[in-house]
Amino acid sequence: MARAQLAVLIGTAALLAFGLYAVRLGGVRFPAKVWLACPGFALAMLLLFAAQRVLTPNADPSLIPAAGLLNGLGLVLLARLDPTQAMRQTVWLLLGAALAVVAMGLLSHYSRLRRYPYLAAAAGLGLLLFAALLGTQVHGSRLWFRLGPLNVQVVELLKLCSLAFVAGYLADRGVYLRALSRRWRNFRLPTWPYLVPLLLVWLLTLALVALLRDFGAAALVTGVALAMLYAASGRRSLLIGGAIALVAALAVAYLEFGYVRVRVDTWLHPFANPTGAGYQLSQGLFAIANGGVLGAGLGYGHPTLIPVVSSDFIFNALVEELGIAAGAAVIGTYVLLVARGMRVALRSWGEYARLLAVGATLTIGLQALVIIAGDTAVMPVTGVPLPFVSYGGSSLLVNFVLLALLLRLSDDAERLRAVEPET
Amino acid sequence: MTRRYVRRLLLLVSAAFLLPLIALAWWGVVRAGTLDRSPTNVRSALDSPLNGRGRILDRNGAVLAEDVRLPNGTLVRHYTTASLAQVIGYVSPTYGLSGLEQTDNGVLTGTEPIDPLRRVWYDVARLRPAPYDLRLTIDLPLQHAADAALGNRAGAIVVLDAHTGAVLAMVSKPDYDPNQLDQLAPSLLRDPSHPLLNRATQGLFVPGSVFKTITASAALDTGAYQADARFSCTEPLYVQGFRIGCENAPPGGGSYDFALAYGLSVNRNFAQIALTLGWNTLADYTHRFLVGQSIPFDIETAAGRLTEEETPRTPVLLANTGFGQGQILVTPLNMALIAATVADGGRAPHPYLVDAILRRDGSAAWQHTTQWFPRAISAATAADLRSFMRTTVTQAWGKEAAVPGVAVGGKTGTAETGDGQQTHAWFTGIAPVQDPQVVIAVLAEHGGIGATVAAPIAGQVLRAYFHR
């Protein structure tokens, strides 16, 4: 298994080198330094691979290659779109791999986290407040704050806080909560202890929208929390009620915040104002039309016509130059990641581990879904980065932490299964 | 927590990922052709500017635009007719596409008409579809005659087939050499006379007296006036203190018929008609004659207007609108369609430039079929107007538009622009009035008097049409 994993990683590194060569052939002149992305990528992957063999030897072997494939593809696209970003992203990738190794080591005692769900909640709220008061605005959203030389994206850290809080809270009360329920006519209603965190998360959503002006991230955090609630309780009413609450929040945001209204209107009528508010989305859709099934070829499309292409619309750049085929392959890779992550949850022992696995998996999976759906006009554009592919340090680091968590959970699950038979 | 719920979540999320996949097929295959042709999509301009595009031909097959190979082997787009610069447009790596080169880009590059499935096959097999040629309705000798007749005046000429709406000639001046576009564009864009603007379809001008065709039509069509009504002008008309004098009325103060009031263009009589009809009726007929409506056409058109938005519709403005002043603006194409409405018995055909899309072997892949706008006036009203127009040319201001052996009818206009510059000279005509074949609209922008400037130009073009 280890050999197959290594083969996939070497193949991915070769794909990266070939991709950069193809970008070069496509007429894009990037500085020679960009070639350093190849050894950088290989080093990061070897580091991850070696750490996994040592620290979490029993973990699911497909997780690192899947993330690596997306990373390699991301680097090729960044070299095509903005070579400077490709070089920076290589550095972030190395840092991310290192952070993942550290996290794999530290998280061996992850169950201790379970004792402090409220600490996580407090940290999240503190971050939110801090960002609201001191954050800097980028593209109209107050998402960042400066930490020395770094711009840290608040929302990325919030995801981790929310995950720790919801998993801890539900794991503590899950069993005894499930027994209680009220009835109203034919419906089994959730008890208040269920509704309180739901309401909290919903309020957090509104706060995110109001303070940080970022509906996409808010919907994402809420969505993951809802999925975890469903996984813990099996109440479809929670999933449906949560969806209704999200739509209600969207309706409120639509009425109250101009930027939300613009995004929703643009989604409904992408070509109504093609030189104004609809410029980004319409150019993104033109890119898909230009790409067709097999794409224009690296360097032969015009993805740079799309504003902020290297983060929000990198998926459209991919489809324009490598085709719907490549788009489908990337979607397939995310589905694979989600399926393997959910498999970790299925094989895990204990409520807390399972909830963490579900939450970590969906934090990556739903984010990919939300941005790809936005890029293809299935839903309003949210402006969250495409996990492992888009340019962005904070996002990459947090996703590597989530990956490390999944590897650790997977290793634990397999080790316990080796000791105890299937229940 | 049971495994069932986790499995269901996985199923839900995986199913949701199908939606963007379906959307990719929708935008990238099914809708791709439409998106490629979207006017704000510059990709096609960036990708295939001078690269094996189809030819553009006149109605008899004369070449108007084609790719030619330079001695060094590169293909460049060559245009034969500068007076069609704004109609045919250009393909430029820097300035994108315009005119027919833009609106029919898909046809000229061969990607349209093509069904989505074939598109996928061409994409996968890396084939380049064969481009189509465009056969236009333009009659090149007539186009040259119109070009020569307008000379180096600023303005526009539109000649339409009276029954089909086919554009036989369309001139907009000043024009430019489309073969030099990339070099000329910086100065063309700064030029205060706007050579890149197609005045025929997008220039908005005060119509002046040529608008009286609409006022007279409304008067007759509603029955408010009869064709044999008589008019006179003995004293000025005061509308809320605004004076409208007896200029143009025959000397002697006697009465004269409607046709002569129209042909001599007596403002006072038409102000009175407008006041009698009222705002609602006049606005209704203005709308019926397409002013303010977007006119479907092969290239972009501007819509015209009756009044500025939110202007109070006062009696003074109504009286002025009755003889084509006020705030009304029209395009020369619209003026030609007003003449076509009168010529074709009360309803105008849709104007069109592209007669057929031709395969390389010359067979037609698509052919235009005539469509009509909703009826504007009754056939009887149209017939009355044609005799008014004939009177204008035989007895009044339109004499200079006469063509030997052909019963030309028309209306002159001298429009005050209110900016201290010279008046616009207008002429709209029909020939021959008993069985119309062509209609014409001539505008000399700030060119002077309709009767002495525009009417002779129209006469020259019509002579070229009938005596070739």
PDB file of N, CA and C in Angstrom, chain A residues 178 227 230-232 234 271 274-275 283 285-295 302 305 319-320 324 328 331 334-335 338-339 342 346 351 354 362 365 369 372 376-378 422, chain B residues 1-10 12-14 16-21 23-25 27-29 31-36 38 40-43 46-47 119-120 123-126:
ATOM      1  N   ARG A 178     -30.477  12.309  22.809  1.00  0.00           N
ATOM      2  CA  ARG A 178     -31.248  11.577  21.822  1.00  0.00           C
ATOM      3  C   ARG A 178     -32.498  10.961  22.431  1.00  0.00           C
ATOM      4  N   ALA A 227     -24.669  19.636   9.596  1.00  0.00           N
ATOM      5  CA  ALA A 227     -24.404  18.249   9.193  1.00  0.00           C
ATOM      6  C   ALA A 227     -23.960  17.425  10.396  1.00  0.00           C
ATOM      7  N   TYR A 230     -26.909  16.616  12.511  1.00  0.00           N
ATOM      8  CA  TYR A 230     -27.685  15.539  11.911  1.00  0.00           C
ATOM      9  C   TYR A 230     -26.999  14.206  12.160  1.00  0.00           C
ATOM     10  N   ALA A 231     -25.688  14.193  11.974  1.00  0.00           N
ATOM     11  CA  ALA A 231     -24.953  12.943  12.189  1.00  0.00           C
ATOM     12  C   ALA A 231     -25.110  12.474  13.626  1.00  0.00           C
ATOM     13  N   ALA A 232     -25.165  13.426  14.567  1.00  0.00           N
ATOM     14  CA  ALA A 232     -25.264  13.054  15.975  1.00  0.00           C
ATOM     15  C   ALA A 232     -26.668  12.612  16.334  1.00  0.00           C
ATOM     16  N   GLY A 234     -29.550  12.274  13.878  1.00  0.00           N
ATOM     17  CA  GLY A 234     -30.364  11.619  12.870  1.00  0.00           C
ATOM     18  C   GLY A 234     -31.680  12.321  12.632  1.00  0.00           C
ATOM     19  N   PHE A 271     -26.123  37.656 -16.911  1.00  0.00           N
ATOM     20  CA  PHE A 271     -25.758  38.470 -18.083  1.00  0.00           C
ATOM     21  C   PHE A 271     -26.532  39.787 -18.131  1.00  0.00           C
ATOM     22  N   PRO A 274     -23.417  42.766 -17.733  1.00  0.00           N
ATOM     23  CA  PRO A 274     -22.153  42.054 -17.986  1.00  0.00           C
ATOM     24  C   PRO A 274     -20.903  42.924 -17.873  1.00  0.00           C
ATOM     25  N   THR A 275     -21.067  44.244 -17.865  1.00  0.00           N
ATOM     26  CA  THR A 275     -19.869  45.065 -17.721  1.00  0.00           C
ATOM     27  C   THR A 275     -19.750  45.609 -16.306  1.00  0.00           C
ATOM     28  N   GLN A 283     -17.862  36.532 -17.156  1.00  0.00           N
ATOM     29  CA  GLN A 283     -16.568  36.151 -17.723  1.00  0.00           C
ATOM     30  C   GLN A 283     -16.213  34.714 -17.321  1.00  0.00           C
ATOM     31  N   LEU A 285     -18.311  32.297 -16.803  1.00  0.00           N
ATOM     32  CA  LEU A 285     -19.116  31.366 -17.606  1.00  0.00           C
ATOM     33  C   LEU A 285     -18.634  31.349 -19.058  1.00  0.00           C
ATOM     34  N   PHE A 286     -18.200  32.515 -19.561  1.00  0.00           N
ATOM     35  CA  PHE A 286     -17.610  32.543 -20.904  1.00  0.00           C
ATOM     36  C   PHE A 286     -16.385  31.620 -20.942  1.00  0.00           C
ATOM     37  N   ALA A 287     -15.634  31.596 -19.840  1.00  0.00           N
ATOM     38  CA  ALA A 287     -14.440  30.750 -19.769  1.00  0.00           C
ATOM     39  C   ALA A 287     -14.830  29.285 -19.911  1.00  0.00           C
ATOM     40  N   ILE A 288     -15.915  28.884 -19.235  1.00  0.00           N
ATOM     41  CA  ILE A 288     -16.367  27.484 -19.338  1.00  0.00           C
ATOM     42  C   ILE A 288     -16.777  27.182 -20.778  1.00  0.00           C
ATOM     43  N   ALA A 289     -17.528  28.131 -21.393  1.00  0.00           N
ATOM     44  CA  ALA A 289     -17.963  27.935 -22.780  1.00  0.00           C
ATOM     45  C   ALA A 289     -16.762  27.808 -23.710  1.00  0.00           C
ATOM     46  N   ASN A 290     -15.749  28.621 -23.443  1.00  0.00           N
ATOM     47  CA  ASN A 290     -14.555  28.582 -24.275  1.00  0.00           C
ATOM     48  C   ASN A 290     -13.800  27.268 -24.096  1.00  0.00           C
ATOM     49  N   GLY A 291     -13.853  26.730 -22.879  1.00  0.00           N
ATOM     50  CA  GLY A 291     -13.099  25.509 -22.593  1.00  0.00           C
ATOM     51  C   GLY A 291     -13.668  24.284 -23.285  1.00  0.00           C
ATOM     52  N   GLY A 292     -14.995  24.140 -23.228  1.00  0.00           N
ATOM     53  CA  GLY A 292     -15.597  22.959 -23.828  1.00  0.00           C
ATOM     54  C   GLY A 292     -15.162  21.686 -23.128  1.00  0.00           C
ATOM     55  N   VAL A 293     -15.178  20.581 -23.850  1.00  0.00           N
ATOM     56  CA  VAL A 293     -14.936  19.283 -23.225  1.00  0.00           C
ATOM     57  C   VAL A 293     -13.465  19.103 -22.845  1.00  0.00           C
ATOM     58  N   LEU A 294     -12.563  19.452 -23.762  1.00  0.00           N
ATOM     59  CA  LEU A 294     -11.147  19.180 -23.482  1.00  0.00           C
ATOM     60  C   LEU A 294     -10.339  20.443 -23.202  1.00  0.00           C
ATOM     61  N   GLY A 295     -10.959  21.607 -23.280  1.00  0.00           N
ATOM     62  CA  GLY A 295     -10.246  22.819 -22.920  1.00  0.00           C
ATOM     63  C   GLY A 295      -9.422  23.406 -24.055  1.00  0.00           C
ATOM     64  N   HIS A 302      -8.191  32.425 -21.965  1.00  0.00           N
ATOM     65  CA  HIS A 302      -8.052  33.793 -21.467  1.00  0.00           C
ATOM     66  C   HIS A 302      -8.593  33.906 -20.045  1.00  0.00           C
ATOM     67  N   LEU A 305      -8.941  37.165 -17.873  1.00  0.00           N
ATOM     68  CA  LEU A 305     -10.008  38.159 -18.037  1.00  0.00           C
ATOM     69  C   LEU A 305     -10.937  38.161 -16.825  1.00  0.00           C
ATOM     70  N   VAL A 319     -11.240  24.866 -16.059  1.00  0.00           N
ATOM     71  CA  VAL A 319     -12.133  24.351 -17.097  1.00  0.00           C
ATOM     72  C   VAL A 319     -11.828  25.012 -18.451  1.00  0.00           C
ATOM     73  N   GLU A 320     -11.488  26.304 -18.438  1.00  0.00           N
ATOM     74  CA  GLU A 320     -11.213  26.960 -19.717  1.00  0.00           C
ATOM     75  C   GLU A 320     -10.014  26.320 -20.415  1.00  0.00           C
ATOM     76  N   ILE A 324     -13.920  20.553 -19.427  1.00  0.00           N
ATOM     77  CA  ILE A 324     -14.891  19.983 -18.495  1.00  0.00           C
ATOM     78  C   ILE A 324     -14.347  18.661 -17.948  1.00  0.00           C
ATOM     79  N   ALA A 328     -14.409  17.790 -14.143  1.00  0.00           N
ATOM     80  CA  ALA A 328     -15.047  16.595 -13.597  1.00  0.00           C
ATOM     81  C   ALA A 328     -14.052  15.796 -12.757  1.00  0.00           C
ATOM     82  N   ILE A 331     -13.757  17.528  -9.427  1.00  0.00           N
ATOM     83  CA  ILE A 331     -14.957  17.236  -8.630  1.00  0.00           C
ATOM     84  C   ILE A 331     -14.873  15.806  -8.100  1.00  0.00           C
ATOM     85  N   TYR A 334     -12.620  15.561  -5.110  1.00  0.00           N
ATOM     86  CA  TYR A 334     -13.257  16.009  -3.869  1.00  0.00           C
ATOM     87  C   TYR A 334     -14.247  14.979  -3.344  1.00  0.00           C
ATOM     88  N   VAL A 335     -14.996  14.364  -4.261  1.00  0.00           N
ATOM     89  CA  VAL A 335     -15.935  13.326  -3.820  1.00  0.00           C
ATOM     90  C   VAL A 335     -15.168  12.177  -3.178  1.00  0.00           C
ATOM     91  N   VAL A 338     -14.130  13.263   0.272  1.00  0.00           N
ATOM     92  CA  VAL A 338     -15.275  13.233   1.181  1.00  0.00           C
ATOM     93  C   VAL A 338     -15.625  11.792   1.536  1.00  0.00           C
ATOM     94  N   ALA A 339     -15.612  10.916   0.539  1.00  0.00           N
ATOM     95  CA  ALA A 339     -15.977   9.522   0.791  1.00  0.00           C
ATOM     96  C   ALA A 339     -14.984   8.864   1.749  1.00  0.00           C
ATOM     97  N   MET A 342     -15.469  10.311   5.243  1.00  0.00           N
ATOM     98  CA  MET A 342     -16.659   9.755   5.890  1.00  0.00           C
ATOM     99  C   MET A 342     -16.405   8.300   6.320  1.00  0.00           C
ATOM    100  N   LEU A 346     -16.979   6.435   9.776  1.00  0.00           N
ATOM    101  CA  LEU A 346     -17.696   5.166   9.923  1.00  0.00           C
ATOM    102  C   LEU A 346     -16.881   4.141  10.701  1.00  0.00           C
ATOM    103  N   GLU A 351     -18.195   8.728  19.879  1.00  0.00           N
ATOM    104  CA  GLU A 351     -18.941   9.829  19.296  1.00  0.00           C
ATOM    105  C   GLU A 351     -18.032  10.993  18.891  1.00  0.00           C
ATOM    106  N   ARG A 354     -15.925  10.377  15.767  1.00  0.00           N
ATOM    107  CA  ARG A 354     -16.770  10.341  14.566  1.00  0.00           C
ATOM    108  C   ARG A 354     -17.202  11.744  14.155  1.00  0.00           C
ATOM    109  N   LEU A 362     -16.300  17.449   6.042  1.00  0.00           N
ATOM    110  CA  LEU A 362     -17.252  18.347   5.380  1.00  0.00           C
ATOM    111  C   LEU A 362     -16.742  19.780   5.328  1.00  0.00           C
ATOM    112  N   GLY A 365     -15.043  19.412   2.153  1.00  0.00           N
ATOM    113  CA  GLY A 365     -15.942  19.016   1.074  1.00  0.00           C
ATOM    114  C   GLY A 365     -16.990  20.070   0.761  1.00  0.00           C
ATOM    115  N   LEU A 369     -17.622  22.285  -2.578  1.00  0.00           N
ATOM    116  CA  LEU A 369     -18.937  22.271  -3.227  1.00  0.00           C
ATOM    117  C   LEU A 369     -19.465  23.689  -3.416  1.00  0.00           C
ATOM    118  N   ILE A 372     -17.373  25.680  -6.087  1.00  0.00           N
ATOM    119  CA  ILE A 372     -17.563  25.169  -7.450  1.00  0.00           C
ATOM    120  C   ILE A 372     -18.983  25.454  -7.924  1.00  0.00           C
ATOM    121  N   THR A 376     -20.083  27.883 -11.169  1.00  0.00           N
ATOM    122  CA  THR A 376     -20.861  27.388 -12.305  1.00  0.00           C
ATOM    123  C   THR A 376     -22.291  27.925 -12.260  1.00  0.00           C
ATOM    124  N   ALA A 377     -22.522  28.934 -11.408  1.00  0.00           N
ATOM    125  CA  ALA A 377     -23.830  29.611 -11.320  1.00  0.00           C
ATOM    126  C   ALA A 377     -24.944  28.685 -10.853  1.00  0.00           C
ATOM    127  N   VAL A 378     -24.577  27.638 -10.085  1.00  0.00           N
ATOM    128  CA  VAL A 378     -25.608  26.809  -9.472  1.00  0.00           C
ATOM    129  C   VAL A 378     -26.162  27.520  -8.238  1.00  0.00           C
ATOM    130  N   GLU A 422     -15.193  -6.089  15.248  1.00  0.00           N
ATOM    131  CA  GLU A 422     -16.340  -5.270  14.831  1.00  0.00           C
ATOM    132  C   GLU A 422     -17.501  -5.450  15.786  1.00  0.00           C
TER     133      GLU A 422
ATOM    134  N   MET B   1     -25.060   8.515  17.682  1.00  0.00           N
ATOM    135  CA  MET B   1     -24.730   8.647  16.261  1.00  0.00           C
ATOM    136  C   MET B   1     -24.625   7.269  15.640  1.00  0.00           C
ATOM    137  N   THR B   2     -25.367   7.084  14.583  1.00  0.00           N
ATOM    138  CA  THR B   2     -25.272   5.788  13.907  1.00  0.00           C
ATOM    139  C   THR B   2     -24.649   5.971  12.541  1.00  0.00           C
ATOM    140  N   ARG B   3     -24.163   4.873  11.997  1.00  0.00           N
ATOM    141  CA  ARG B   3     -23.470   4.922  10.716  1.00  0.00           C
ATOM    142  C   ARG B   3     -24.414   5.357   9.599  1.00  0.00           C
ATOM    143  N   ARG B   4     -25.711   4.988   9.792  1.00  0.00           N
ATOM    144  CA  ARG B   4     -26.711   5.300   8.766  1.00  0.00           C
ATOM    145  C   ARG B   4     -26.682   6.794   8.401  1.00  0.00           C
ATOM    146  N   TYR B   5     -26.619   7.612   9.444  1.00  0.00           N
ATOM    147  CA  TYR B   5     -26.697   9.057   9.203  1.00  0.00           C
ATOM    148  C   TYR B   5     -25.465   9.557   8.442  1.00  0.00           C
ATOM    149  N   VAL B   6     -24.316   8.985   8.789  1.00  0.00           N
ATOM    150  CA  VAL B   6     -23.093   9.386   8.091  1.00  0.00           C
ATOM    151  C   VAL B   6     -23.177   8.984   6.623  1.00  0.00           C
ATOM    152  N   ARG B   7     -23.699   7.775   6.386  1.00  0.00           N
ATOM    153  CA  ARG B   7     -23.840   7.328   4.992  1.00  0.00           C
ATOM    154  C   ARG B   7     -24.778   8.242   4.233  1.00  0.00           C
ATOM    155  N   ARG B   8     -25.879   8.623   4.885  1.00  0.00           N
ATOM    156  CA  ARG B   8     -26.832   9.516   4.221  1.00  0.00           C
ATOM    157  C   ARG B   8     -26.202  10.862   3.895  1.00  0.00           C
ATOM    158  N   LEU B   9     -25.416  11.373   4.836  1.00  0.00           N
ATOM    159  CA  LEU B   9     -24.729  12.651   4.589  1.00  0.00           C
ATOM    160  C   LEU B   9     -23.811  12.539   3.374  1.00  0.00           C
ATOM    161  N   LEU B  10     -23.067  11.421   3.333  1.00  0.00           N
ATOM    162  CA  LEU B  10     -22.144  11.205   2.218  1.00  0.00           C
ATOM    163  C   LEU B  10     -22.906  11.179   0.894  1.00  0.00           C
ATOM    164  N   LEU B  12     -25.795  12.538   0.262  1.00  0.00           N
ATOM    165  CA  LEU B  12     -26.330  13.881  -0.002  1.00  0.00           C
ATOM    166  C   LEU B  12     -25.262  14.779  -0.625  1.00  0.00           C
ATOM    167  N   VAL B  13     -24.067  14.766  -0.010  1.00  0.00           N
ATOM    168  CA  VAL B  13     -22.998  15.635  -0.497  1.00  0.00           C
ATOM    169  C   VAL B  13     -22.547  15.191  -1.890  1.00  0.00           C
ATOM    170  N   SER B  14     -22.423  13.871  -2.087  1.00  0.00           N
ATOM    171  CA  SER B  14     -22.002  13.376  -3.401  1.00  0.00           C
ATOM    172  C   SER B  14     -23.028  13.760  -4.458  1.00  0.00           C
ATOM    173  N   ALA B  16     -24.991  16.305  -4.369  1.00  0.00           N
ATOM    174  CA  ALA B  16     -24.916  17.749  -4.583  1.00  0.00           C
ATOM    175  C   ALA B  16     -23.790  18.093  -5.553  1.00  0.00           C
ATOM    176  N   PHE B  17     -22.710  17.294  -5.514  1.00  0.00           N
ATOM    177  CA  PHE B  17     -21.594  17.554  -6.443  1.00  0.00           C
ATOM    178  C   PHE B  17     -21.994  17.302  -7.900  1.00  0.00           C
ATOM    179  N   LEU B  18     -23.115  16.585  -8.094  1.00  0.00           N
ATOM    180  CA  LEU B  18     -23.586  16.378  -9.464  1.00  0.00           C
ATOM    181  C   LEU B  18     -24.081  17.674 -10.088  1.00  0.00           C
ATOM    182  N   LEU B  19     -24.602  18.578  -9.240  1.00  0.00           N
ATOM    183  CA  LEU B  19     -25.179  19.821  -9.774  1.00  0.00           C
ATOM    184  C   LEU B  19     -24.153  20.656 -10.548  1.00  0.00           C
ATOM    185  N   PRO B  20     -22.984  20.964  -9.949  1.00  0.00           N
ATOM    186  CA  PRO B  20     -22.012  21.712 -10.766  1.00  0.00           C
ATOM    187  C   PRO B  20     -21.553  20.941 -11.999  1.00  0.00           C
ATOM    188  N   LEU B  21     -21.560  19.620 -11.901  1.00  0.00           N
ATOM    189  CA  LEU B  21     -21.174  18.822 -13.074  1.00  0.00           C
ATOM    190  C   LEU B  21     -22.183  19.027 -14.205  1.00  0.00           C
ATOM    191  N   ALA B  23     -24.068  21.655 -14.450  1.00  0.00           N
ATOM    192  CA  ALA B  23     -23.913  23.051 -14.867  1.00  0.00           C
ATOM    193  C   ALA B  23     -22.749  23.188 -15.856  1.00  0.00           C
ATOM    194  N   LEU B  24     -21.681  22.421 -15.646  1.00  0.00           N
ATOM    195  CA  LEU B  24     -20.540  22.469 -16.579  1.00  0.00           C
ATOM    196  C   LEU B  24     -20.980  22.058 -17.978  1.00  0.00           C
ATOM    197  N   ALA B  25     -21.785  20.980 -18.045  1.00  0.00           N
ATOM    198  CA  ALA B  25     -22.270  20.532 -19.351  1.00  0.00           C
ATOM    199  C   ALA B  25     -23.186  21.593 -19.963  1.00  0.00           C
ATOM    200  N   TRP B  27     -23.218  25.034 -19.406  1.00  0.00           N
ATOM    201  CA  TRP B  27     -22.515  26.229 -19.883  1.00  0.00           C
ATOM    202  C   TRP B  27     -21.460  25.887 -20.936  1.00  0.00           C
ATOM    203  N   GLY B  28     -20.840  24.717 -20.782  1.00  0.00           N
ATOM    204  CA  GLY B  28     -19.702  24.394 -21.641  1.00  0.00           C
ATOM    205  C   GLY B  28     -20.083  23.699 -22.928  1.00  0.00           C
ATOM    206  N   VAL B  29     -21.317  23.170 -23.011  1.00  0.00           N
ATOM    207  CA  VAL B  29     -21.725  22.477 -24.227  1.00  0.00           C
ATOM    208  C   VAL B  29     -23.028  23.064 -24.768  1.00  0.00           C
ATOM    209  N   ARG B  31     -25.043  25.648 -23.875  1.00  0.00           N
ATOM    210  CA  ARG B  31     -25.165  27.091 -24.047  1.00  0.00           C
ATOM    211  C   ARG B  31     -23.895  27.728 -24.616  1.00  0.00           C
ATOM    212  N   ALA B  32     -22.900  26.914 -24.912  1.00  0.00           N
ATOM    213  CA  ALA B  32     -21.582  27.464 -25.266  1.00  0.00           C
ATOM    214  C   ALA B  32     -21.639  28.375 -26.488  1.00  0.00           C
ATOM    215  N   GLY B  33     -22.423  27.979 -27.488  1.00  0.00           N
ATOM    216  CA  GLY B  33     -22.503  28.782 -28.707  1.00  0.00           C
ATOM    217  C   GLY B  33     -23.047  30.170 -28.422  1.00  0.00           C
ATOM    218  N   THR B  34     -24.112  30.222 -27.619  1.00  0.00           N
ATOM    219  CA  THR B  34     -24.710  31.517 -27.274  1.00  0.00           C
ATOM    220  C   THR B  34     -23.730  32.371 -26.487  1.00  0.00           C
ATOM    221  N   LEU B  35     -23.039  31.745 -25.538  1.00  0.00           N
ATOM    222  CA  LEU B  35     -22.089  32.519 -24.726  1.00  0.00           C
ATOM    223  C   LEU B  35     -20.942  33.043 -25.583  1.00  0.00           C
ATOM    224  N   ASP B  36     -20.490  32.226 -26.534  1.00  0.00           N
ATOM    225  CA  ASP B  36     -19.397  32.670 -27.414  1.00  0.00           C
ATOM    226  C   ASP B  36     -19.789  33.934 -28.173  1.00  0.00           C
ATOM    227  N   SER B  38     -21.906  36.228 -27.190  1.00  0.00           N
ATOM    228  CA  SER B  38     -22.326  37.341 -26.346  1.00  0.00           C
ATOM    229  C   SER B  38     -21.449  38.568 -26.603  1.00  0.00           C
ATOM    230  N   THR B  40     -20.357  40.911 -24.836  1.00  0.00           N
ATOM    231  CA  THR B  40     -19.315  41.265 -23.868  1.00  0.00           C
ATOM    232  C   THR B  40     -18.248  40.186 -23.762  1.00  0.00           C
ATOM    233  N   ASN B  41     -18.375  39.123 -24.563  1.00  0.00           N
ATOM    234  CA  ASN B  41     -17.368  38.066 -24.545  1.00  0.00           C
ATOM    235  C   ASN B  41     -16.304  38.362 -25.602  1.00  0.00           C
ATOM    236  N   VAL B  42     -15.149  38.826 -25.165  1.00  0.00           N
ATOM    237  CA  VAL B  42     -14.106  39.204 -26.124  1.00  0.00           C
ATOM    238  C   VAL B  42     -13.226  38.025 -26.502  1.00  0.00           C
ATOM    239  N   ARG B  43     -13.512  36.841 -25.922  1.00  0.00           N
ATOM    240  CA  ARG B  43     -12.629  35.702 -26.173  1.00  0.00           C
ATOM    241  C   ARG B  43     -12.527  35.360 -27.654  1.00  0.00           C
ATOM    242  N   LEU B  46     -10.333  37.681 -29.324  1.00  0.00           N
ATOM    243  CA  LEU B  46      -8.928  37.484 -28.986  1.00  0.00           C
ATOM    244  C   LEU B  46      -8.365  36.251 -29.680  1.00  0.00           C
ATOM    245  N   ASP B  47      -9.244  35.260 -29.910  1.00  0.00           N
ATOM    246  CA  ASP B  47      -8.741  33.987 -30.413  1.00  0.00           C
ATOM    247  C   ASP B  47      -8.681  33.908 -31.931  1.00  0.00           C
ATOM    248  N   ARG B 119     -20.575  20.246 -31.822  1.00  0.00           N
ATOM    249  CA  ARG B 119     -19.575  21.092 -31.198  1.00  0.00           C
ATOM    250  C   ARG B 119     -18.634  20.258 -30.318  1.00  0.00           C
ATOM    251  N   VAL B 120     -19.237  19.340 -29.540  1.00  0.00           N
ATOM    252  CA  VAL B 120     -18.425  18.470 -28.685  1.00  0.00           C
ATOM    253  C   VAL B 120     -17.477  17.632 -29.545  1.00  0.00           C
ATOM    254  N   ASP B 123     -14.685  19.627 -30.776  1.00  0.00           N
ATOM    255  CA  ASP B 123     -13.788  19.932 -29.664  1.00  0.00           C
ATOM    256  C   ASP B 123     -12.878  18.734 -29.370  1.00  0.00           C
ATOM    257  N   VAL B 124     -13.512  17.553 -29.226  1.00  0.00           N
ATOM    258  CA  VAL B 124     -12.752  16.356 -28.859  1.00  0.00           C
ATOM    259  C   VAL B 124     -11.788  15.959 -29.975  1.00  0.00           C
ATOM    260  N   ALA B 125     -12.267  16.041 -31.218  1.00  0.00           N
ATOM    261  CA  ALA B 125     -11.431  15.624 -32.340  1.00  0.00           C
ATOM    262  C   ALA B 125     -10.475  16.735 -32.783  1.00  0.00           C
ATOM    263  N   ARG B 126     -10.570  17.893 -32.072  1.00  0.00           N
ATOM    264  CA  ARG B 126      -9.686  19.028 -32.395  1.00  0.00           C
ATOM    265  C   ARG B 126      -9.828  19.445 -33.852  1.00  0.00           C
TER     266      ARG B 126
END
